[in-house]
Amino acid sequence: MARMKSNMKDSLKVKDYRSRLENAEGYGEVWEIVKATVKSSLNERRVGMMLFLDDLPLRLGAYHSLGTNNIVLNRALVNIVEAASKSKRLINSFVYVLLLHEYLHALGRPRESQVRPLVYKISRESFGPDHITTQLAELGPWYILKGIPLDAMDVPKRVIEIVKDFEKADKKYII
Ligand SMILES: [Zn+2]
C-alpha cells in the first residue's frame, strides 16, 4: 500500500515536471526546474548562480568556472537548436540538460564521470524514462543535432551577455 502511494506520488511529480518544462518561458524558468529536480533527487541546492550567453565552439554546450557563480551557455548552439526545431519542449529539454550538467559541477562535482550519470538519473526520475530529456541525458545533447554539419558551420561571434533576472524567484532567500 505504501509502495503504491509512493508510485502515485512519483507519477504526479513526473507529470508536473513535464508540463513545467514544456511551458517554461526563457532560461530563468528552465533554471527553476533544474533546481527543483536536483532538490527533489539529491536534496541539494545552491543559489546566486548567474547565467551568461556567449558564442562558443559548437562542440561545447556550456561551462562553469570552478570557484565562480557563473555558468556560460553556448548561445550559438542554442540558436541552431532553435532554428532546427520549433518544439519548445525539445529546446527547453536541451537547455535543461546543459544547465543541469553545469549545476552539478557547481554543486561540487568537478569530474565528468560524477556528473554524467547524475544528469541521467535526475532526468529519468523527474521526467520518466521515455521523455526526450532523459534521452538527451543518456545519448548526449548533441543527439538532436545529428545530421547537422556543425563542423562546417560559421558561428557569428557576438558579445557575451548576462541573462537578467536569472534567479529572480530566489531573491527572497538570503543564504
Ligand atoms: Zn562537464
Coordinates of C-alpha atoms and ligand atoms in Angstrom, one line a residue:
M1 CA 0.0 0.0 0.0
A2 CA 2.7 2.4 1.0
R3 CA 4.6 1.4 -2.2
M4 CA 1.5 2.1 -4.3
K5 CA 1.2 5.5 -2.8
S6 CA 4.7 6.4 -3.5
N7 CA 4.4 5.3 -7.1
M8 CA 1.4 7.5 -7.5
K9 CA 3.3 10.4 -6.0
D10 CA 6.2 9.8 -8.4
S11 CA 4.0 9.7 -11.4
L12 CA 2.3 13.0 -10.4
K13 CA 5.7 14.5 -9.9
V14 CA 6.8 13.4 -13.4
K15 CA 3.6 14.8 -14.9
D16 CA 4.2 18.1 -13.1
Y17 CA 7.8 18.4 -14.2
R18 CA 7.0 17.5 -17.8
S19 CA 4.3 20.2 -18.0
R20 CA 6.5 22.8 -16.3
L21 CA 9.3 22.1 -18.8
E22 CA 7.1 22.1 -21.7
N23 CA 5.6 25.5 -20.8
A24 CA 8.8 27.2 -19.4
E25 CA 9.4 30.6 -20.9
G26 CA 13.1 31.6 -21.0
Y27 CA 16.2 30.5 -19.2
G28 CA 15.0 31.6 -15.7
E29 CA 12.0 29.3 -15.8
V30 CA 14.1 26.3 -17.0
W31 CA 16.6 27.1 -14.3
E32 CA 13.9 26.9 -11.7
I33 CA 13.1 23.3 -12.9
V34 CA 16.8 22.4 -12.8
K35 CA 17.0 23.5 -9.2
A36 CA 13.7 21.9 -8.2
T37 CA 14.6 18.5 -9.8
V38 CA 18.0 18.5 -8.1
K39 CA 16.5 19.3 -4.8
S40 CA 14.0 16.5 -5.3
S41 CA 16.5 13.9 -6.4
L42 CA 19.6 14.9 -4.4
N43 CA 18.3 17.2 -1.7
E44 CA 21.0 19.8 -2.7
R45 CA 20.7 23.4 -3.7
R46 CA 22.8 26.4 -4.4
V47 CA 21.5 29.9 -5.0
G48 CA 23.1 33.0 -6.5
M49 CA 24.2 31.5 -9.8
M50 CA 24.4 33.8 -12.8
L51 CA 24.0 32.8 -16.4
F52 CA 25.9 34.3 -19.3
L53 CA 25.3 33.7 -23.0
D54 CA 28.3 33.5 -25.4
D55 CA 29.1 32.1 -28.8
L56 CA 31.4 29.2 -28.2
P57 CA 32.7 26.4 -30.4
L58 CA 29.8 24.1 -31.3
R59 CA 31.2 21.0 -29.6
L60 CA 30.9 22.8 -26.3
G61 CA 27.5 23.2 -24.7
A62 CA 28.2 25.3 -21.6
Y63 CA 30.8 25.6 -18.9
H64 CA 31.1 26.6 -15.3
S65 CA 34.4 28.0 -14.0
L66 CA 35.3 26.5 -10.7
G67 CA 35.1 28.9 -7.8
T68 CA 32.7 31.3 -9.5
N69 CA 28.9 31.6 -9.6
N70 CA 28.9 31.7 -13.3
I71 CA 27.5 29.4 -15.9
V72 CA 28.2 30.3 -19.6
L73 CA 25.8 28.8 -22.1
N74 CA 26.6 28.4 -25.8
R75 CA 24.2 30.8 -27.4
A76 CA 25.3 29.9 -30.9
L77 CA 24.5 26.2 -30.2
V78 CA 21.1 27.0 -28.7
N79 CA 20.3 29.2 -31.7
I80 CA 21.0 26.3 -34.0
V81 CA 18.7 24.0 -32.0
E82 CA 16.0 26.7 -32.1
A83 CA 16.4 27.0 -35.9
A84 CA 16.3 23.2 -36.3
S85 CA 13.3 22.6 -34.1
K86 CA 10.2 24.7 -33.4
S87 CA 9.3 22.5 -30.5
K88 CA 9.6 24.3 -27.2
R89 CA 9.6 21.0 -25.4
L90 CA 12.7 20.0 -27.3
I91 CA 14.5 23.3 -27.0
N92 CA 13.7 23.5 -23.2
S93 CA 14.9 19.9 -22.8
F94 CA 18.1 20.7 -24.5
V95 CA 18.7 23.8 -22.3
Y96 CA 17.7 21.8 -19.2
V97 CA 20.3 19.1 -19.8
L98 CA 23.1 21.6 -20.4
L99 CA 22.2 23.7 -17.3
L100 CA 21.7 20.6 -15.1
H101 CA 25.2 19.4 -16.1
E102 CA 26.8 22.7 -15.1
Y103 CA 24.7 23.0 -11.9
L104 CA 26.0 19.6 -10.7
H105 CA 29.6 20.8 -11.3
A106 CA 28.7 24.0 -9.3
L107 CA 27.4 21.8 -6.5
G108 CA 30.9 20.4 -6.0
R109 CA 31.4 17.7 -8.6
P110 CA 34.3 18.5 -10.8
R111 CA 34.5 15.3 -12.7
E112 CA 32.6 14.3 -15.8
S113 CA 32.4 10.8 -14.5
Q114 CA 30.4 12.0 -11.5
V115 CA 28.2 14.5 -13.4
R116 CA 27.1 12.5 -16.4
P117 CA 25.4 9.5 -14.6
L118 CA 23.6 12.0 -12.3
V119 CA 22.3 14.0 -15.2
Y120 CA 20.7 10.8 -16.5
K121 CA 19.4 9.7 -13.0
I122 CA 17.8 13.1 -12.3
S123 CA 16.3 13.4 -15.7
R124 CA 14.9 9.9 -15.5
E125 CA 13.4 10.4 -12.0
S126 CA 12.0 13.8 -13.0
F127 CA 10.6 13.2 -16.5
G128 CA 10.4 9.4 -16.8
P129 CA 12.5 7.0 -19.0
D130 CA 10.8 7.7 -22.3
H131 CA 11.0 11.6 -22.2
I132 CA 13.2 13.4 -24.7
T133 CA 15.1 15.0 -21.7
T134 CA 16.1 11.6 -20.5
Q135 CA 17.1 10.5 -24.0
L136 CA 19.3 13.6 -24.3
A137 CA 20.8 12.9 -20.9
E138 CA 21.6 9.4 -22.0
L139 CA 22.8 9.9 -25.5
G140 CA 24.2 13.4 -25.1
P141 CA 22.5 16.7 -26.0
W142 CA 24.1 16.7 -29.5
Y143 CA 21.9 13.7 -30.3
I144 CA 19.2 16.1 -31.5
L145 CA 21.6 17.7 -33.9
K146 CA 22.7 14.6 -35.6
G147 CA 22.8 15.1 -39.4
I148 CA 23.5 18.8 -39.0
P149 CA 27.1 19.5 -40.2
L150 CA 28.2 21.5 -37.2
D151 CA 31.9 21.5 -38.1
A152 CA 31.1 23.2 -41.4
M153 CA 29.0 25.9 -39.8
D154 CA 30.2 29.5 -39.4
V155 CA 29.4 30.8 -35.9
P156 CA 28.9 34.5 -35.6
K157 CA 30.8 35.8 -32.6
R158 CA 28.7 38.3 -30.7
V159 CA 29.4 40.0 -27.3
I160 CA 28.8 38.0 -24.2
E161 CA 25.6 38.9 -22.4
I162 CA 24.2 38.3 -18.9
V163 CA 20.7 36.8 -18.5
K164 CA 18.8 39.3 -16.4
D165 CA 16.7 38.1 -13.6
F166 CA 18.0 34.6 -14.0
E167 CA 17.5 33.8 -10.3
K168 CA 14.5 36.1 -9.8
A169 CA 12.4 33.6 -7.9
D170 CA 15.2 33.1 -5.4
K171 CA 15.7 36.7 -4.2
K172 CA 13.6 36.0 -1.1
Y173 CA 16.2 33.5 0.1
I174 CA 19.2 35.1 1.8
I175 CA 21.9 32.5 2.4
Ligands
ZN1 ZN 31.1 18.9 -17.5

